[in-house]
Coordinates of N, CA and C in Angstrom, one line a residue:
M168 N 128.1 139.9 79.7 CA 129.4 140.2 80.3 C 130.4 139.6 79.4
A169 N 131.2 140.4 78.8 CA 132.2 139.9 77.8 C 133.6 139.9 78.6
R170 N 134.5 139.1 78.1 CA 135.9 139.1 78.5 C 136.7 139.2 77.3
H171 N 137.8 139.9 77.5 CA 138.8 140.1 76.4 C 139.7 138.8 76.4
I172 N 139.8 138.2 75.3 CA 140.7 137.0 75.2 C 141.9 137.3 74.4
Y173 N 143.1 137.1 75.1 CA 144.3 137.4 74.4 C 145.2 136.1 74.4
P174 N 145.5 135.6 73.2 CA 146.4 134.4 73.1 C 147.9 134.9 73.3
C175 N 148.5 134.5 74.4 CA 149.8 135.0 74.7 C 150.9 133.9 74.4
P176 N 151.8 134.2 73.5 CA 152.8 133.2 73.2 C 153.8 133.1 74.3
L177 N 154.4 132.0 74.5 CA 155.5 131.8 75.5 C 156.8 131.8 74.8
R178 N 157.7 132.4 75.4 CA 159.1 132.5 74.8 C 160.0 131.7 75.6
W179 N 161.0 131.1 75.0 CA 162.0 130.3 75.7 C 162.7 131.1 76.8
S180 N 162.9 132.4 76.6 CA 163.5 133.3 77.6 C 162.6 133.6 78.7
D181 N 161.3 133.2 78.7 CA 160.4 133.4 79.8 C 160.7 132.5 81.0
M182 N 161.4 131.4 80.8 CA 161.7 130.4 81.8 C 162.8 130.9 82.7
D183 N 162.8 130.5 84.0 CA 163.8 130.8 84.9 C 164.7 129.5 85.1
A184 N 165.6 129.6 86.1 CA 166.5 128.5 86.4 C 165.8 127.2 86.8
F185 N 164.6 127.4 87.3 CA 163.8 126.2 87.8 C 163.0 125.6 86.7
G186 N 163.1 126.1 85.5 CA 162.4 125.5 84.3 C 161.0 125.8 84.1
H187 N 160.5 126.8 84.9 CA 159.1 127.3 84.7 C 159.1 128.8 84.4
V188 N 158.0 129.3 83.9 CA 157.8 130.7 83.6 C 158.1 131.5 84.9
N189 N 159.0 132.5 84.8 CA 159.3 133.3 85.9 C 158.1 134.2 86.4
N190 N 158.1 134.5 87.7 CA 156.9 135.3 88.2 C 156.9 136.7 87.6
V191 N 158.0 137.3 87.3 CA 158.0 138.6 86.7 C 157.4 138.6 85.2
T192 N 157.7 137.5 84.6 CA 157.2 137.3 83.2 C 155.7 137.3 83.2
F193 N 155.0 136.8 84.2 CA 153.6 136.8 84.3 C 153.1 138.3 84.2
L194 N 153.8 139.2 84.9 CA 153.4 140.6 84.8 C 153.5 141.1 83.3
R195 N 154.4 140.6 82.6 CA 154.5 141.0 81.2 C 153.4 140.5 80.4
Y196 N 152.9 139.2 80.7 CA 151.8 138.7 80.0 C 150.5 139.5 80.3
L197 N 150.4 139.9 81.6 CA 149.2 140.8 81.9 C 149.3 142.1 81.2
E198 N 150.5 142.7 81.1 CA 150.7 143.9 80.4 C 150.3 143.8 78.9
E199 N 150.8 142.7 78.2 CA 150.4 142.5 76.8 C 148.9 142.4 76.6
A200 N 148.2 141.7 77.5 CA 146.8 141.6 77.4 C 146.1 142.9 77.6
R201 N 146.6 143.6 78.6 CA 146.0 144.9 79.0 C 146.2 146.0 77.8
V202 N 147.4 146.0 77.3 CA 147.7 146.9 76.1 C 146.8 146.5 75.0
D203 N 146.6 145.2 74.7 CA 145.7 144.8 73.6 C 144.3 145.2 73.9
F204 N 143.9 145.1 75.1 CA 142.5 145.5 75.5 C 142.3 147.0 75.4
M205 N 143.2 147.7 76.0 CA 142.9 149.2 76.1 C 143.4 150.0 74.9
W206 N 144.3 149.5 74.2 CA 144.8 150.4 73.1 C 144.5 149.8 71.7
R207 N 144.1 148.6 71.6 CA 143.6 148.0 70.3 C 142.1 148.0 70.3
L208 N 141.4 147.5 71.3 CA 140.0 147.5 71.3 C 139.3 148.8 71.6
A209 N 139.7 149.5 72.6 CA 139.0 150.7 73.0 C 139.0 151.8 71.9
P210 N 140.1 152.1 71.3 CA 140.1 153.1 70.3 C 139.7 152.5 68.9
G211 N 139.3 151.2 68.9 CA 139.1 150.6 67.6 C 138.0 151.2 66.7
N212 N 137.1 152.0 67.3 CA 136.1 152.7 66.6 C 136.5 154.1 66.2
G213 N 137.8 154.4 66.4 CA 138.3 155.8 66.1 C 138.2 156.7 67.2
S214 N 137.8 156.2 68.4 CA 137.8 157.1 69.6 C 139.2 157.4 70.1
D215 N 139.3 158.3 71.1 CA 140.6 158.6 71.7 C 140.6 158.1 73.1
A216 N 139.8 157.1 73.4 CA 139.8 156.5 74.8 C 141.1 156.0 75.2
F217 N 141.6 156.3 76.3 CA 142.9 155.9 76.9 C 144.1 156.4 76.2
T218 N 144.0 157.2 75.1 CA 145.2 157.6 74.4 C 145.9 158.7 75.2
G219 N 145.3 159.3 76.2 CA 145.9 160.3 77.0 C 146.9 159.7 78.0
G220 N 146.8 158.4 78.2 CA 147.7 157.7 79.1 C 147.0 157.1 80.3
V221 N 147.6 156.1 80.9 CA 147.2 155.4 82.2 C 148.4 155.0 82.9
V222 N 148.3 154.9 84.2 CA 149.4 154.3 85.0 C 148.8 153.2 85.8
V223 N 149.7 152.2 86.1 CA 149.4 151.1 87.0 C 149.6 151.6 88.4
A224 N 148.6 151.5 89.3 CA 148.7 151.8 90.7 C 149.0 150.6 91.6
R225 N 148.5 149.4 91.1 CA 148.6 148.3 92.0 C 148.5 147.0 91.2
H226 N 149.2 146.0 91.5 CA 149.0 144.6 91.0 C 148.8 143.7 92.1
E227 N 148.0 142.7 91.9 CA 147.9 141.5 92.9 C 147.9 140.3 92.0
I228 N 148.8 139.3 92.4 CA 148.9 138.1 91.6 C 148.9 136.9 92.5
D229 N 148.0 135.9 92.2 CA 148.0 134.6 92.8 C 148.6 133.6 91.8
Y230 N 149.7 133.0 92.2 CA 150.4 132.0 91.3 C 149.8 130.7 91.8
L231 N 149.1 130.0 90.9 CA 148.3 128.8 91.2 C 149.0 127.5 90.8
K232 N 149.7 127.6 89.7 CA 150.4 126.4 89.2 C 151.6 126.8 88.3
P233 N 152.7 126.0 88.3 CA 153.8 126.4 87.5 C 153.4 126.2 86.0
L234 N 154.0 127.1 85.2 CA 153.8 127.0 83.7 C 155.1 126.8 83.1
V235 N 155.2 125.7 82.3 CA 156.5 125.5 81.6 C 156.4 125.8 80.1
H236 N 157.5 126.0 79.5 CA 157.5 126.4 78.1 C 156.9 125.3 77.2
R237 N 156.1 125.8 76.2 CA 155.6 124.9 75.2 C 155.3 125.8 74.0
H238 N 154.9 125.3 72.9 CA 154.8 126.0 71.7 C 153.4 126.7 71.5
R239 N 152.4 126.2 72.2 CA 151.1 126.8 72.1 C 150.9 127.9 73.1
P240 N 150.2 129.0 72.8 CA 150.1 130.1 73.7 C 149.2 129.7 74.9
V241 N 149.3 130.5 75.9 CA 148.3 130.5 77.0 C 147.2 131.6 76.7
T242 N 146.1 131.5 77.3 CA 145.0 132.4 77.2 C 145.0 133.4 78.4
V243 N 145.0 134.7 78.1 CA 144.9 135.6 79.2 C 143.5 136.3 79.0
E244 N 142.6 136.0 79.9 CA 141.2 136.6 79.9 C 141.3 137.8 80.8
T245 N 140.8 138.9 80.3 CA 140.7 140.2 81.0 C 139.3 140.7 81.1
W246 N 138.9 141.2 82.2 CA 137.6 141.8 82.4 C 137.7 142.9 83.4
V247 N 136.7 143.7 83.5 CA 136.6 144.9 84.4 C 135.8 144.5 85.6
T248 N 136.3 144.8 86.8 CA 135.4 144.5 88.0 C 135.0 145.8 88.8
E249 N 135.6 146.9 88.4 CA 135.3 148.1 89.1 C 135.6 149.3 88.2
I250 N 134.7 150.2 88.2 CA 134.9 151.5 87.5 C 134.5 152.6 88.4
K251 N 135.5 153.4 88.8 CA 135.3 154.5 89.7 C 135.6 155.8 88.9
A252 N 135.4 156.9 89.6 CA 135.6 158.2 88.9 C 137.0 158.4 88.4
A253 N 138.0 157.9 89.2 CA 139.4 158.2 88.9 C 140.3 156.9 88.8
Y254 N 139.6 155.7 88.8 CA 140.4 154.5 88.6 C 139.5 153.4 88.2
L255 N 140.1 152.3 87.7 CA 139.4 151.1 87.4 C 140.2 149.9 87.8
T256 N 139.5 148.8 87.9 CA 140.2 147.5 88.3 C 139.9 146.5 87.2
L257 N 141.0 145.9 86.7 CA 141.0 144.8 85.8 C 141.3 143.5 86.5
R258 N 140.7 142.5 86.2 CA 141.0 141.1 86.7 C 141.4 140.3 85.5
Y259 N 142.3 139.3 85.8 CA 142.8 138.4 84.7 C 142.8 137.0 85.2
E260 N 142.8 136.1 84.2 CA 143.1 134.7 84.5 C 144.0 134.3 83.3
I261 N 145.1 133.6 83.7 CA 146.1 133.1 82.7 C 145.9 131.6 82.8
K262 N 145.4 131.0 81.6 CA 145.0 129.6 81.7 C 145.1 129.0 80.3
D263 N 144.8 127.7 80.2 CA 144.6 127.0 79.0 C 143.5 126.0 79.3
E264 N 143.3 125.1 78.3 CA 142.1 124.1 78.5 C 142.4 123.2 79.7
D265 N 143.6 123.0 80.1 CA 144.0 122.0 81.2 C 144.1 122.6 82.5
A266 N 144.5 123.9 82.6 CA 144.8 124.4 84.0 C 144.7 125.9 84.0
L267 N 144.5 126.4 85.3 CA 144.5 127.8 85.6 C 145.8 128.1 86.3
Y268 N 146.7 129.0 85.7 CA 148.0 129.2 86.3 C 148.1 130.4 87.2
V269 N 147.3 131.5 86.8 CA 147.4 132.7 87.6 C 146.0 133.4 87.6
R270 N 145.7 134.0 88.7 CA 144.6 134.9 88.9 C 145.3 136.3 89.3
A271 N 144.9 137.4 88.7 CA 145.5 138.6 89.0 C 144.5 139.8 88.9
A272 N 144.9 140.9 89.5 CA 144.2 142.2 89.4 C 145.1 143.3 89.2
T273 N 144.7 144.3 88.5 CA 145.5 145.6 88.3 C 144.6 146.8 88.5
R274 N 145.0 147.7 89.4 CA 144.3 149.0 89.5 C 145.0 149.9 88.5
I275 N 144.2 150.5 87.6 CA 144.6 151.4 86.6 C 144.1 152.8 86.9
V276 N 144.9 153.8 86.8 CA 144.6 155.2 87.0 C 144.7 155.9 85.7
P277 N 143.7 156.5 85.1 CA 143.8 157.3 83.9 C 144.8 158.5 84.2
Y278 N 145.6 158.9 83.3 CA 146.6 159.8 83.5 C 146.7 160.8 82.4
D279 N 146.9 162.1 82.7 CA 147.1 163.1 81.7 C 148.6 163.3 81.6
L280 N 149.1 162.8 80.5 CA 150.6 162.9 80.3 C 151.0 164.3 80.1
D281 N 150.2 165.1 79.4 CA 150.6 166.5 79.2 C 150.7 167.3 80.5
Q282 N 149.8 167.1 81.4 CA 149.8 167.8 82.7 C 150.5 167.1 83.8
G283 N 150.9 165.8 83.6 CA 151.6 165.0 84.5 C 150.9 164.7 85.8
R284 N 149.6 164.4 85.7 CA 148.7 164.1 86.8 C 147.6 163.2 86.5
P285 N 147.0 162.5 87.5 CA 145.9 161.7 87.3 C 144.7 162.5 86.7
R286 N 143.8 161.8 86.0 CA 142.6 162.4 85.5 C 141.4 161.5 85.8
R287 N 140.2 162.0 85.4 CA 139.0 161.2 85.6 C 138.8 160.3 84.4
V288 N 138.1 159.2 84.7 CA 137.6 158.3 83.6 C 136.6 159.1 82.8
T289 N 136.8 159.1 81.4 CA 135.9 159.8 80.6 C 134.6 159.0 80.4
P290 N 133.5 159.7 80.0 CA 132.2 158.9 79.7 C 132.4 157.9 78.6
E291 N 133.2 158.2 77.6 CA 133.5 157.3 76.5 C 134.3 156.1 77.0
E292 N 135.2 156.3 77.9 CA 136.0 155.2 78.5 C 135.1 154.3 79.3
E293 N 134.3 154.9 80.1 CA 133.3 154.2 81.0 C 132.4 153.4 80.2
K294 N 131.9 153.9 79.1 CA 131.0 153.1 78.2 C 131.7 151.9 77.7
F295 N 132.9 152.0 77.2 CA 133.7 150.9 76.7 C 133.9 149.9 77.8
L296 N 134.4 150.3 79.0 CA 134.7 149.4 80.1 C 133.4 148.7 80.6
A297 N 132.3 149.3 80.5 CA 131.0 148.7 81.0 C 130.7 147.5 80.3
E298 N 131.1 147.4 79.0 CA 130.8 146.1 78.2 C 131.6 144.9 78.8
Y299 N 132.6 145.2 79.6 CA 133.4 144.1 80.1 C 133.3 144.0 81.7
L300 N 132.3 144.6 82.2 CA 132.1 144.7 83.7 C 131.5 143.4 84.2
E301 N 132.1 142.8 85.2 CA 131.6 141.7 85.9 C 131.8 141.9 87.4
P302 N 130.9 141.4 88.2 CA 131.1 141.5 89.7 C 132.5 140.9 90.0
D303 N 133.2 141.5 91.0 CA 134.5 140.9 91.5 C 134.2 139.7 92.3
P304 N 134.7 138.5 91.8 CA 134.5 137.3 92.6 C 135.2 137.3 93.9
V305 N 136.3 138.0 94.1 CA 137.0 138.1 95.4 C 136.2 138.9 96.4
K306 N 135.7 140.1 96.0 CA 135.0 141.0 96.9 C 133.6 140.4 97.1
K307 N 133.0 139.8 96.2 CA 131.7 139.2 96.3 C 131.6 138.2 97.4
G308 N 132.7 137.4 97.5 CA 132.8 136.3 98.5 C 133.5 136.7 99.8
A309 N 134.0 137.9 99.9 CA 134.8 138.3 101.0 C 133.9 138.6 102.2
R310 N 134.4 138.3 103.4 CA 133.7 138.6 104.6 C 133.7 140.1 104.8
K311 N 132.7 140.7 105.4 CA 132.6 142.1 105.7 C 133.1 142.2 107.2
A312 N 133.7 143.3 107.5 CA 134.1 143.6 108.9 C 132.8 143.8 109.7
S313 N 132.8 143.4 110.9 CA 131.6 143.6 111.7 C 131.3 145.1 111.9
T314 N 130.0 145.4 111.9 CA 129.6 146.8 112.2 C 129.2 146.9 113.6
K315 N 129.3 145.9 114.4 CA 128.9 145.9 115.8 C 129.9 146.6 116.6
P316 N 129.6 147.3 117.7 CA 130.6 148.0 118.5 C 131.5 147.0 119.2
A317 N 132.7 147.4 119.5 CA 133.7 146.5 120.1 C 133.1 145.9 121.3
G318 N 133.4 144.6 121.5 CA 133.0 143.9 122.6 C 131.6 143.3 122.5
S319 N 130.9 143.6 121.4 CA 129.5 143.1 121.2 C 129.6 141.6 120.9
A320 N 128.6 140.9 121.2 CA 128.5 139.5 120.9 C 128.5 139.3 119.4
G321 N 129.3 138.4 118.9 CA 129.3 138.1 117.5 C 130.4 138.8 116.8
S322 N 131.1 139.7 117.4 CA 132.2 140.4 116.7 C 133.4 139.4 116.7
S323 N 134.1 139.4 115.6 CA 135.2 138.5 115.5 C 136.5 138.9 116.3
G324 N 136.8 140.2 116.1 CA 138.0 140.7 116.8 C 137.6 141.6 118.0
S325 N 138.5 141.9 118.9 CA 138.1 142.7 120.0 C 137.8 144.2 119.6
D326 N 138.3 144.5 118.4 CA 138.0 145.9 117.9 C 136.9 145.9 116.9
G327 N 136.1 144.8 116.8 CA 135.0 144.8 115.9 C 135.3 144.5 114.5
S328 N 136.6 144.2 114.2 CA 137.0 143.9 112.8 C 136.8 142.4 112.5
D329 N 137.3 142.0 111.4 CA 137.1 140.6 111.0 C 138.1 139.7 111.7
G330 N 138.9 140.2 112.6 CA 139.9 139.4 113.3 C 141.3 139.4 112.7
S331 N 141.5 140.1 111.6 CA 142.8 140.2 111.0 C 143.6 141.2 111.8
A332 N 144.9 141.1 111.8 CA 145.8 142.0 112.6 C 145.6 143.5 112.3
D333 N 145.3 143.8 111.0 CA 145.2 145.2 110.6 C 143.7 145.6 110.4
G334 N 142.8 144.7 110.6 CA 141.4 145.0 110.4 C 140.9 145.0 109.0
A335 N 141.8 144.8 108.0 CA 141.5 144.8 106.6 C 140.7 143.6 106.2
E336 N 139.8 143.8 105.2 CA 139.0 142.6 104.7 C 139.9 141.8 103.8
R337 N 139.8 140.5 103.9 CA 140.6 139.6 103.0 C 139.7 138.5 102.4
P338 N 140.1 138.0 101.3 CA 139.3 136.9 100.7 C 139.5 135.7 101.6
E339 N 138.5 134.8 101.5 CA 138.6 133.6 102.3 C 139.9 132.9 102.1
G340 N 140.5 132.5 103.2 CA 141.8 131.8 103.0 C 143.0 132.6 103.1
A341 N 142.9 134.0 102.9 CA 144.0 134.9 103.0 C 144.4 135.1 104.4
V342 N 145.7 135.4 104.6 CA 146.2 135.6 106.0 C 147.0 136.9 106.1
S343 N 147.1 137.4 107.3 CA 147.9 138.5 107.6 C 149.3 138.0 107.9
V344 N 150.3 138.7 107.4 CA 151.7 138.4 107.8 C 152.4 139.6 108.2

């Protein structure tokens, strides 16, 4: 299981009024790593993988620790946790040798720019992505919703769900608001 390692420089303009890297800037760091992964590595052997386009369908970011400006770059590790017929999920960690600052995920949808619509993941793209495939640590540790009928002994919620307000599965420690 390989991870793509991207050394991401910090810029003075990345900081906000509170003296740490702004939350929106972390999205830019993820984008830089993703572009390096998908458009430098994937077609590196002359293939046309991902050259037709992709769109971001979803981002999830957990900000774990403030990051302040310094001259040495942070490391953005990128790997694949899910490959489906029409989308894939990338996970990231932004860190250095001392701290983990961000954990994030992005759902990517391959896109046909000429036709203006989503497309399927090609076999060539799937082969490339499979080299970076790791089990999703969030989903692996997530509780499953109960499959017992409502009102059965052992179900968490009265509707047989995991007890969250909307019945959705959440990683341990996550809450509904």
